[in-house]
Short mmCIF file of C-alpha atoms and ligand atoms in Angstrom, two decimals:
data_model
loop_
_atom_site.label_atom_id
_atom_site.label_comp_id
_atom_site.label_asym_id
_atom_site.label_seq_id
_atom_site.Cartn_x
_atom_site.Cartn_y
_atom_site.Cartn_z
CA LYS D 415 -22.94 26.22 22.64
CA PRO D 416 -22.71 28.30 19.45
CA LEU D 417 -23.39 26.13 16.44
CA ALA D 418 -19.91 26.62 14.95
CA THR D 419 -18.19 25.57 18.18
CA SER D 420 -20.16 22.40 18.65
CA MET D 421 -19.75 21.45 15.01
CA VAL D 422 -15.98 21.94 15.20
CA GLU D 423 -15.78 19.85 18.36
CA ASP D 424 -17.93 17.15 16.86
CA ALA D 425 -15.88 17.17 13.67
CA MET D 426 -12.60 17.16 15.60
CA LYS D 427 -13.61 13.91 17.23
CA LYS D 428 -14.79 12.33 14.02
CA ILE D 429 -12.43 13.66 11.40
CA GLU D 430 -10.06 10.74 11.57
CA VAL D 431 -12.98 8.38 11.23
CA LEU D 432 -13.89 6.94 7.88
CA TYR D 433 -16.64 8.96 6.21
CA ASP D 434 -19.69 7.01 7.33
CA GLY D 435 -21.86 7.32 4.23
CA ARG D 436 -24.00 10.01 5.82
CA LYS D 437 -25.92 12.24 3.41
CA ALA D 438 -26.76 15.88 4.04
CA LYS D 439 -30.44 16.50 4.84
CA VAL D 440 -30.35 19.47 2.45
CA ALA D 441 -28.64 19.19 -0.94
CA LEU D 442 -26.76 22.34 -1.98
CA ASP D 443 -25.79 23.44 -5.47
CA ILE D 444 -22.03 23.74 -5.20
CA VAL D 445 -19.70 25.20 -7.84
CA ILE D 446 -16.08 24.10 -7.58
CA VAL D 447 -13.69 26.31 -9.55
CA GLY D 448 -10.76 24.17 -10.73
CA CYS D 449 -10.45 20.52 -11.65
CA GLY D 450 -7.01 19.94 -10.10
CA LEU D 451 -6.27 17.34 -7.43
CA GLY D 452 -7.95 19.40 -4.68
CA GLY D 453 -11.02 20.25 -6.76
CA LEU D 454 -11.52 16.60 -7.67
CA ALA D 455 -11.21 15.42 -4.06
CA ALA D 456 -13.78 18.04 -3.01
CA ALA D 457 -16.10 17.07 -5.89
CA PHE D 458 -16.00 13.43 -4.84
CA CYS D 459 -16.42 14.07 -1.11
CA LEU D 460 -19.12 16.77 -1.39
CA GLY D 461 -20.92 14.78 -4.11
CA GLN D 462 -20.84 11.64 -2.01
CA ALA D 463 -22.32 13.66 0.85
CA GLY D 464 -25.39 14.31 -1.33
CA HIS D 465 -24.68 17.74 -2.85
CA LYS D 466 -25.04 18.67 -6.51
CA ILE D 467 -21.61 19.49 -7.89
CA THR D 468 -20.56 21.53 -10.92
CA VAL D 469 -16.82 21.72 -11.59
CA LEU D 470 -15.65 24.59 -13.78
CA GLU D 471 -12.25 24.14 -15.41
CA SER D 472 -10.56 26.68 -17.65
CA ALA D 473 -8.54 24.09 -19.59
CA PRO D 474 -10.12 22.72 -22.78
CA ALA D 475 -9.26 19.12 -21.87
CA ILE D 476 -8.37 17.08 -18.84
CA GLY D 477 -4.73 16.15 -18.69
CA GLU D 478 -1.86 16.45 -16.29
CA VAL D 479 1.76 17.39 -16.70
CA GLY D 480 4.48 14.78 -16.94
CA ALA D 481 5.86 14.79 -13.45
CA GLY D 482 6.09 12.47 -10.51
CA ILE D 483 4.56 13.08 -7.13
CA GLN D 484 5.18 11.69 -3.68
CA THR D 485 2.10 10.45 -1.91
CA THR D 486 2.78 10.41 1.80
CA PRO D 487 0.85 8.22 4.28
CA ASN D 488 -1.55 11.03 5.24
CA LEU D 489 -2.63 11.11 1.59
CA THR D 490 -2.58 7.37 0.82
CA ARG D 491 -4.71 6.82 3.94
CA LEU D 492 -7.49 8.82 2.31
CA LEU D 493 -7.06 7.23 -1.11
CA ILE D 494 -7.23 3.77 0.43
CA ARG D 495 -10.38 4.69 2.37
CA TRP D 496 -11.86 5.73 -0.95
CA GLY D 497 -11.32 2.21 -2.30
CA LEU D 498 -8.17 2.87 -4.33
CA ASP D 499 -5.86 0.38 -2.59
CA ALA D 500 -5.63 -2.12 -5.44
CA VAL D 501 -5.18 0.46 -8.18
CA LEU D 502 -2.53 2.29 -6.15
CA LYS D 503 -0.53 -0.93 -5.74
CA GLU D 504 -0.67 -1.40 -9.49
CA ILE D 505 0.43 2.06 -10.62
CA THR D 506 2.88 3.20 -7.94
CA VAL D 507 6.35 2.37 -6.69
CA GLU D 508 6.84 1.93 -2.95
CA PRO D 509 10.27 3.29 -1.97
CA GLU D 510 12.33 1.15 0.39
CA ALA D 511 14.11 4.09 1.99
CA LEU D 512 14.90 7.79 2.00
CA ALA D 513 18.56 8.59 1.31
CA PHE D 514 20.28 11.98 1.17
CA HIS D 515 23.72 12.54 -0.30
CA ARG D 516 26.36 15.22 -0.39
CA TRP D 517 26.21 17.08 -3.70
CA SER D 518 29.90 16.90 -4.67
CA THR D 519 31.05 13.49 -3.47
CA GLY D 520 27.81 11.50 -3.33
CA GLU D 521 28.63 10.51 0.26
CA ARG D 522 25.47 9.29 1.96
CA VAL D 523 24.60 11.58 4.86
CA ALA D 524 21.13 10.35 5.73
CA TYR D 525 19.25 7.11 5.46
CA THR D 526 15.85 6.11 6.83
CA ARG D 527 14.21 2.78 6.09
CA TRP D 528 10.70 3.19 4.74
CA GLY D 529 8.87 0.32 2.99
CA ASP D 530 6.66 -1.61 5.41
CA ARG D 531 7.70 0.72 8.19
CA MET D 532 5.49 3.50 6.85
CA GLU D 533 2.47 1.32 7.31
CA ARG D 534 3.58 0.25 10.77
CA ASP D 535 4.49 3.75 11.99
CA HIS D 536 1.99 5.89 10.08
CA GLY D 537 -0.81 3.46 9.31
CA SER D 538 -0.52 3.72 5.52
CA PRO D 539 2.09 3.27 2.75
CA TYR D 540 4.24 5.88 1.04
CA TYR D 541 4.11 5.73 -2.74
CA HIS D 542 5.65 7.41 -5.75
CA ILE D 543 3.18 8.00 -8.56
CA HIS D 544 2.87 9.87 -11.85
CA ARG D 545 0.77 13.04 -11.40
CA ALA D 546 -1.36 12.13 -14.41
CA ASP D 547 -2.15 8.73 -12.86
CA LEU D 548 -3.14 10.30 -9.53
CA HIS D 549 -5.30 12.84 -11.35
CA LYS D 550 -6.94 10.07 -13.41
CA ILE D 551 -7.89 7.92 -10.41
CA LEU D 552 -9.37 10.92 -8.62
CA PHE D 553 -11.13 11.98 -11.80
CA ASP D 554 -12.71 8.51 -12.19
CA LEU D 555 -13.76 8.59 -8.54
CA ALA D 556 -15.39 12.02 -8.82
CA THR D 557 -17.01 11.54 -12.24
CA PRO D 558 -20.31 10.00 -11.02
CA TYR D 559 -20.77 12.93 -8.66
CA MET D 560 -19.89 15.94 -10.82
CA ASP D 561 -21.01 17.85 -13.85
CA LEU D 562 -17.65 18.87 -15.34
CA ARG D 563 -17.57 21.87 -17.64
CA LEU D 564 -14.30 22.30 -19.53
CA ASN D 565 -13.29 25.51 -21.33
CA SER D 566 -15.03 27.36 -18.51
CA ARG D 567 -12.70 30.01 -17.17
CA VAL D 568 -14.21 31.94 -14.27
CA ILE D 569 -13.49 35.65 -14.68
CA ALA D 570 -15.62 37.15 -11.90
CA VAL D 571 -17.30 36.09 -8.68
CA ASP D 572 -20.14 37.84 -6.86
CA PRO D 573 -19.87 36.81 -3.21
CA THR D 574 -23.35 37.96 -2.21
CA ILE D 575 -25.76 35.94 -4.33
CA PRO D 576 -23.31 34.07 -5.02
CA THR D 577 -22.55 33.79 -8.76
CA VAL D 578 -19.61 33.10 -11.00
CA THR D 579 -19.19 34.65 -14.44
CA LEU D 580 -17.46 32.67 -17.15
CA MET D 581 -15.29 34.08 -19.93
CA SER D 582 -18.19 33.32 -22.32
CA GLY D 583 -20.32 35.80 -20.37
CA GLU D 584 -22.51 33.11 -18.83
CA VAL D 585 -23.44 33.74 -15.21
CA ILE D 586 -23.97 30.71 -12.94
CA LYS D 587 -25.94 31.11 -9.71
CA THR D 588 -25.19 28.66 -6.93
CA ASP D 589 -25.42 28.11 -3.16
CA LEU D 590 -21.71 27.74 -2.41
CA ILE D 591 -18.48 28.41 -4.33
CA VAL D 592 -15.35 26.39 -3.60
CA GLY D 593 -12.22 28.08 -4.95
CA ALA D 594 -9.90 25.23 -5.90
CA ASP D 595 -8.27 27.28 -8.64
CA GLY D 596 -4.66 26.82 -7.65
CA ILE D 597 -1.78 29.12 -6.87
CA LYS D 598 -2.94 31.97 -9.13
CA SER D 599 -6.47 31.79 -7.70
CA LEU D 600 -8.97 34.41 -8.75
CA VAL D 601 -11.42 33.25 -6.06
CA ARG D 602 -8.79 34.01 -3.38
CA GLU D 603 -8.79 37.68 -4.43
CA VAL D 604 -12.55 37.80 -3.89
CA VAL D 605 -12.21 36.17 -0.45
CA VAL D 606 -9.47 38.55 0.73
CA GLY D 607 -11.16 41.53 -0.93
CA GLY D 608 -8.44 42.73 -3.32
CA PRO D 609 -5.39 41.82 -5.38
CA ASP D 610 -3.39 39.13 -3.63
CA LYS D 611 -0.54 37.32 -5.27
CA PRO D 612 1.67 34.47 -4.10
CA VAL D 613 5.27 35.46 -3.50
CA PRO D 614 8.39 34.20 -5.28
CA THR D 615 10.50 32.03 -2.97
CA GLY D 616 13.77 32.67 -4.80
CA ASP D 617 13.82 29.06 -6.01
CA ALA D 618 12.77 27.44 -9.26
CA ALA D 619 12.44 23.79 -10.26
CA TYR D 620 13.11 21.79 -13.36
CA ARG D 621 11.21 18.51 -13.57
CA ALA D 622 12.00 15.69 -15.94
CA ILE D 623 11.10 12.06 -16.43
CA ILE D 624 13.59 9.68 -18.03
CA SER D 625 13.23 6.04 -19.01
CA THR D 626 14.99 3.60 -16.65
CA GLU D 627 16.12 1.49 -19.61
CA SER D 628 19.37 3.40 -20.03
CA MET D 629 19.87 3.61 -16.26
CA LEU D 630 19.76 -0.19 -16.01
CA LYS D 631 22.65 -0.45 -18.47
CA ASP D 632 24.87 1.76 -16.32
CA PRO D 633 26.45 0.05 -13.27
CA LEU D 634 26.48 3.35 -11.36
CA LEU D 635 22.79 4.06 -11.94
CA LYS D 636 21.37 0.52 -11.93
CA PRO D 637 21.15 0.34 -8.10
CA LEU D 638 18.89 3.43 -8.14
CA VAL D 639 16.32 1.35 -10.01
CA ASP D 640 17.01 -2.03 -8.40
CA THR D 641 16.53 -0.64 -4.90
CA PRO D 642 13.94 2.10 -5.21
CA GLU D 643 14.68 4.89 -2.76
CA MET D 644 13.61 8.47 -2.41
CA CYS D 645 17.02 9.85 -3.35
CA GLY D 646 18.15 13.37 -2.54
CA TRP D 647 21.36 15.35 -3.08
CA MET D 648 21.84 18.57 -1.11
CA GLY D 649 24.17 21.35 -2.27
CA PRO D 650 24.66 25.10 -1.94
CA ASP D 651 21.40 26.85 -2.96
CA LYS D 652 20.29 23.73 -4.85
CA HIS D 653 19.06 20.22 -4.38
CA VAL D 654 17.96 17.28 -6.49
CA MET D 655 15.27 14.74 -5.61
CA ALA D 656 14.75 11.61 -7.70
CA TYR D 657 12.64 8.49 -7.58
CA ASN D 658 11.10 5.66 -9.60
CA ILE D 659 7.54 5.79 -10.87
CA ARG D 660 5.29 3.59 -13.06
CA GLY D 661 6.54 0.13 -12.09
CA LYS D 662 10.17 1.37 -12.14
CA LYS D 663 9.91 2.01 -15.89
CA GLU D 664 10.35 5.76 -15.45
CA TYR D 665 12.54 7.87 -13.19
CA ASN D 666 11.37 11.27 -11.98
CA ILE D 667 13.95 13.96 -11.30
CA VAL D 668 13.30 17.34 -9.66
CA MET D 669 16.14 19.84 -9.83
CA ILE D 670 15.84 22.86 -7.56
CA HIS D 671 18.02 25.90 -8.23
CA PRO D 672 17.99 29.67 -7.63
CA ASP D 673 15.25 31.30 -9.69
CA ASP D 674 16.61 32.85 -12.87
CA GLY D 675 13.41 34.54 -13.99
CA SER D 676 11.36 31.44 -14.81
CA VAL D 677 7.57 31.68 -15.14
CA GLU D 678 5.01 30.11 -12.78
CA SER D 679 3.45 27.53 -15.04
CA TRP D 680 2.63 23.84 -15.17
CA SER D 681 3.77 23.50 -18.76
CA ALA D 682 6.69 25.87 -19.50
CA GLU D 683 9.59 24.01 -21.07
CA GLY D 684 13.08 25.02 -19.98
CA SER D 685 16.37 24.34 -21.71
CA ALA D 686 17.91 21.01 -20.67
CA ASP D 687 21.39 22.47 -21.26
CA THR D 688 20.75 25.45 -19.01
CA MET D 689 19.39 23.04 -16.42
CA ARG D 690 22.58 20.94 -16.62
CA SER D 691 24.75 24.04 -16.29
CA TYR D 692 23.40 24.51 -12.74
CA PHE D 693 24.69 21.11 -11.68
CA VAL D 694 28.20 21.06 -13.14
CA GLY D 695 30.57 19.53 -10.59
CA TRP D 696 27.87 17.47 -8.88
CA GLU D 697 28.67 13.82 -8.24
CA PRO D 698 28.70 11.45 -11.26
CA ARG D 699 25.27 9.87 -10.59
CA VAL D 700 23.62 13.30 -10.76
CA THR D 701 25.45 14.44 -13.89
CA LYS D 702 24.79 11.09 -15.59
CA LEU D 703 21.08 11.26 -14.74
CA LEU D 704 20.81 14.82 -15.98
CA GLY D 705 22.65 13.80 -19.14
CA PHE D 706 19.65 11.62 -20.07
CA VAL D 707 17.21 14.55 -19.84
CA LYS D 708 15.94 15.75 -23.22
CA THR D 709 13.23 18.17 -22.09
CA ALA D 710 12.64 19.64 -18.67
CA LEU D 711 9.57 21.45 -17.43
CA GLN D 712 10.31 24.59 -15.48
CA TRP D 713 8.52 26.07 -12.47
CA LYS D 714 8.99 29.27 -10.57
CA LEU D 715 8.35 28.18 -7.00
CA MET D 716 5.91 30.45 -5.20
CA ASP D 717 4.30 30.32 -1.80
CA ARG D 718 2.70 32.85 0.50
CA ALA D 719 2.27 33.64 4.15
CA PRO D 720 -0.86 32.08 5.67
CA LEU D 721 -4.00 34.07 4.75
CA ASP D 722 -6.13 35.69 7.46
CA THR D 723 -9.16 33.74 6.32
CA TRP D 724 -10.17 31.12 3.77
CA VAL D 725 -13.88 32.01 4.00
CA HIS D 726 -15.55 35.11 2.54
CA PRO D 727 -17.40 37.15 5.22
CA GLU D 728 -20.73 36.53 3.39
CA GLY D 729 -20.26 32.83 4.18
CA LYS D 730 -20.83 31.52 0.64
CA ILE D 731 -17.29 31.18 -0.72
CA VAL D 732 -14.45 29.05 0.60
CA LEU D 733 -10.94 28.21 -0.60
CA LEU D 734 -8.97 25.01 -0.66
CA GLY D 735 -5.58 23.70 -1.79
CA ASP D 736 -3.00 25.96 -3.41
CA ALA D 737 -5.63 28.70 -3.72
CA CYS D 738 -5.28 29.33 0.03
CA HIS D 739 -2.08 27.59 1.16
CA PRO D 740 0.47 27.28 -1.67
CA MET D 741 3.74 25.93 -0.34
CA LEU D 742 7.20 24.96 -1.43
CA PRO D 743 7.29 21.30 -2.48
CA TYR D 744 10.04 20.55 0.08
CA ARG D 745 7.80 18.42 2.26
CA ALA D 746 5.83 16.88 -0.61
CA GLN D 747 2.60 18.07 0.97
CA GLY D 748 0.89 20.47 -1.49
CA SER D 749 -1.41 17.90 -3.07
CA ALA D 750 -1.80 16.01 0.16
CA MET D 751 -3.06 19.17 1.91
CA ALA D 752 -5.39 20.00 -1.01
CA ILE D 753 -6.88 16.49 -0.98
CA GLU D 754 -7.20 16.47 2.82
CA ASP D 755 -9.07 19.80 2.52
CA GLY D 756 -11.52 18.12 0.12
CA ALA D 757 -12.03 15.20 2.49
CA VAL D 758 -12.69 17.45 5.49
CA ILE D 759 -15.11 19.77 3.72
CA GLY D 760 -17.03 16.79 2.32
CA ASN D 761 -17.22 15.11 5.71
CA LEU D 762 -18.44 18.34 7.37
CA PHE D 763 -21.04 19.08 4.70
CA SER D 764 -22.46 15.57 5.04
CA ARG D 765 -23.75 16.87 8.40
CA LEU D 766 -25.75 19.74 6.90
CA THR D 767 -29.34 19.65 8.11
CA ASP D 768 -30.34 23.25 7.41
CA ARG D 769 -29.11 25.92 4.96
CA SER D 770 -28.52 28.36 7.81
CA GLN D 771 -25.63 26.14 8.98
CA VAL D 772 -23.47 26.80 5.91
CA PRO D 773 -21.40 29.69 7.36
CA ALA D 774 -20.82 27.71 10.58
CA LEU D 775 -19.67 24.65 8.65
CA LEU D 776 -17.28 26.78 6.61
CA GLN D 777 -15.82 28.16 9.84
CA ALA D 778 -15.54 24.61 11.16
CA TYR D 779 -13.66 23.60 8.00
CA GLN D 780 -11.28 26.52 8.41
CA SER D 781 -10.72 25.82 12.11
CA LEU D 782 -9.87 22.20 11.35
CA ARG D 783 -7.62 22.77 8.36
CA TYR D 784 -5.95 26.13 8.93
CA PRO D 785 -3.46 25.23 11.70
CA ARG D 786 -2.29 22.06 9.94
CA ALA D 787 -1.93 23.59 6.46
CA SER D 788 -0.26 26.77 7.78
CA ALA D 789 2.26 24.78 9.85
CA THR D 790 3.05 22.69 6.77
CA GLN D 791 3.60 25.85 4.69
CA SER D 792 6.10 27.15 7.26
CA SER D 793 7.96 23.87 7.65
CA ALA D 794 8.36 23.59 3.87
CA ARG D 795 10.09 27.01 4.01
CA LEU D 796 12.38 25.76 6.76
CA ASN D 797 13.49 22.85 4.57
CA GLN D 798 14.50 25.38 1.90
CA LYS D 799 17.14 26.65 4.34
CA ILE D 800 18.24 23.25 5.58
CA PHE D 801 18.60 21.64 2.15
CA HIS D 802 20.55 24.57 0.69
CA TYR D 803 23.32 25.34 3.21
CA HIS D 804 26.59 26.38 1.62
CA ASP D 805 29.54 24.18 2.52
CA GLY D 806 30.67 25.35 5.95
CA PRO D 807 29.73 25.11 9.64
CA GLU D 808 25.93 24.94 9.20
CA GLN D 809 26.18 22.26 6.50
CA GLU D 810 28.67 20.30 8.61
CA ALA D 811 26.39 20.47 11.66
CA ARG D 812 23.43 19.33 9.54
CA ASP D 813 25.36 16.43 8.04
CA THR D 814 26.81 15.37 11.39
CA SER D 815 23.40 15.16 13.01
CA MET D 816 21.91 13.38 9.99
CA LYS D 817 24.78 10.88 9.99
CA ALA D 818 24.31 10.20 13.71
CA ALA D 819 20.67 9.34 13.05
CA MET D 820 21.72 7.17 10.09
CA LEU D 821 24.21 5.22 12.20
CA ALA D 822 21.56 4.66 14.84
CA GLU D 823 19.24 3.46 12.09
CA LEU D 824 21.71 1.12 10.43
CA GLY D 825 23.17 -0.15 13.70
P1 FAD F 795 -4.00 22.89 -9.04
O1 FAD F 795 -3.51 21.52 -9.18
O2 FAD F 795 -3.13 24.02 -9.50
O3 FAD F 795 -5.40 22.98 -9.81
C1 FAD F 795 -6.06 24.20 -10.06
C2 FAD F 795 -7.00 24.02 -11.26
O4 FAD F 795 -7.80 25.20 -11.40
C3 FAD F 795 -6.26 23.85 -12.59
O5 FAD F 795 -6.78 22.75 -13.27
C4 FAD F 795 -6.52 25.17 -13.32
O6 FAD F 795 -6.54 25.02 -14.72
C5 FAD F 795 -7.88 25.55 -12.76
N1 FAD F 795 -8.16 27.00 -12.80
C6 FAD F 795 -7.34 28.01 -12.40
N2 FAD F 795 -7.94 29.20 -12.54
C7 FAD F 795 -9.20 28.94 -13.03
C8 FAD F 795 -10.31 29.77 -13.37
N3 FAD F 795 -10.25 31.09 -13.22
N4 FAD F 795 -11.43 29.18 -13.83
C9 FAD F 795 -11.52 27.81 -13.97
N5 FAD F 795 -10.48 26.99 -13.67
C10 FAD F 795 -9.35 27.54 -13.19
N6 FAD F 795 2.56 17.94 -3.78
C11 FAD F 795 2.59 16.73 -3.15
O7 FAD F 795 1.66 16.41 -2.39
N7 FAD F 795 3.63 15.85 -3.35
C12 FAD F 795 4.69 16.16 -4.17
O8 FAD F 795 5.61 15.35 -4.35
C13 FAD F 795 4.69 17.44 -4.83
N8 FAD F 795 5.73 17.79 -5.63
C14 FAD F 795 5.71 19.01 -6.24
C15 FAD F 795 6.83 19.41 -7.01
C16 FAD F 795 6.86 20.67 -7.64
C17 FAD F 795 8.07 21.09 -8.44
C18 FAD F 795 5.71 21.53 -7.50
C19 FAD F 795 5.69 22.87 -8.21
C20 FAD F 795 4.62 21.15 -6.73
C21 FAD F 795 4.61 19.91 -6.08
N9 FAD F 795 3.54 19.52 -5.25
C22 FAD F 795 3.58 18.32 -4.61
C23 FAD F 795 2.43 20.46 -5.00
C24 FAD F 795 1.18 20.13 -5.76
O9 FAD F 795 1.45 19.93 -7.12
C25 FAD F 795 0.12 21.24 -5.57
O10 FAD F 795 0.07 21.62 -4.22
C26 FAD F 795 -1.26 20.73 -6.01
O11 FAD F 795 -1.27 20.49 -7.39
C27 FAD F 795 -2.36 21.74 -5.66
O12 FAD F 795 -3.60 21.27 -6.13
P2 FAD F 795 -4.82 22.26 -6.34
O13 FAD F 795 -5.96 21.41 -6.77
O14 FAD F 795 -4.99 23.14 -5.16
O15 FAD F 795 -4.38 23.23 -7.53
#
């Protein structure tokens, strides 16, 4: 059988199996561009597999934005395999349920019990975590395996040798380049062979974290902290998702609305008053919560159609995470997919016995990851439609079917 085929088949059988500690017979020099969640997962997994890892990060310091993140069982399964069970329990909140409400009245239209059930049904818990905390635990995990170079913006990539050129003019020669440089990826443009931008989705998000202290003093909001749920409110062209993080001391709120010309950035601050103006007339819990917000970070939400390939034809550059499959956050899977990519590429490259196998292993990685990540991108787009129905027949049909499932659930 061709090498790539047999490696894919072999990997397909093993990919759900805990990485077995195997080390590659040949150690590659690997440059990872980007020290985000995906880059760190790849640094840990490829480093653990015996390769020499350099991570190049444009930012002058390591730090993450103040926002919460949902870690679904497919992601916690990996983190737990990597020995992070105890620390996760310490720094996360485990939601008891998922509840969706009608925007104007607050009527509950959907309810699914989570808690222990996640572990029973999906083999691993569902947690809410602060992004900075998730980044920190992955950073600590990867540190023994990587040489991290901050202030190192990559401005050019030569796919043939391959090399990367930094803003300082320094040229770094390597065996393999992993583009983990996020939604505005430069490495992606080299892989696809020309300018290639993500596309605006028409939506933008405000994100804010408030202290739960004031919530606990308000009888209407107290239950949101006492019984931690993944809480959603769906309305015309908008929705709000909210949940507890950091031992229920903080409450994370994501407010999705039609894009009004916001910038794609991890750190742009929007006006809290403008944010509130989008949600006038929403039920009292939402308006009260938003009333506590002092500063909100603002994101233009971008995604893109699946790329034709994640691997450069020369077989020495590969993409992962948002660099190749940016998606709307409506299935809470962007980081999960990026971290899964890192796990799969590390597992595959632990099997390297000869340098000539690199292109085949990259193809194997793409074959394993592409269908799953692309399907997730598309389903996140579908949720954009479902969450944002205007009041009318489609919204009524959605709510009726959700309520039927809720009644079956609650008995
Ligand atoms: P990034 O995290 O963007 O990291 C890229 C890194 O590369 C950055 O550190 C950047 O500085 C660096 N870089 C970029 N260019 C260069 C260069 N030229 N040279 C050197 N370094 C460079 N996902 C979930 O799983 N669950 C959620 O609940 C969730 N909620 C979300 C809510 C919102 C509102 C948004 C916008 C996203 C959400 N996501 C969620 C998605 C998730 O945040 C992303 O998918 C994830 O961060 C992608 O990780 P990454 O490592 O691919 O890219």
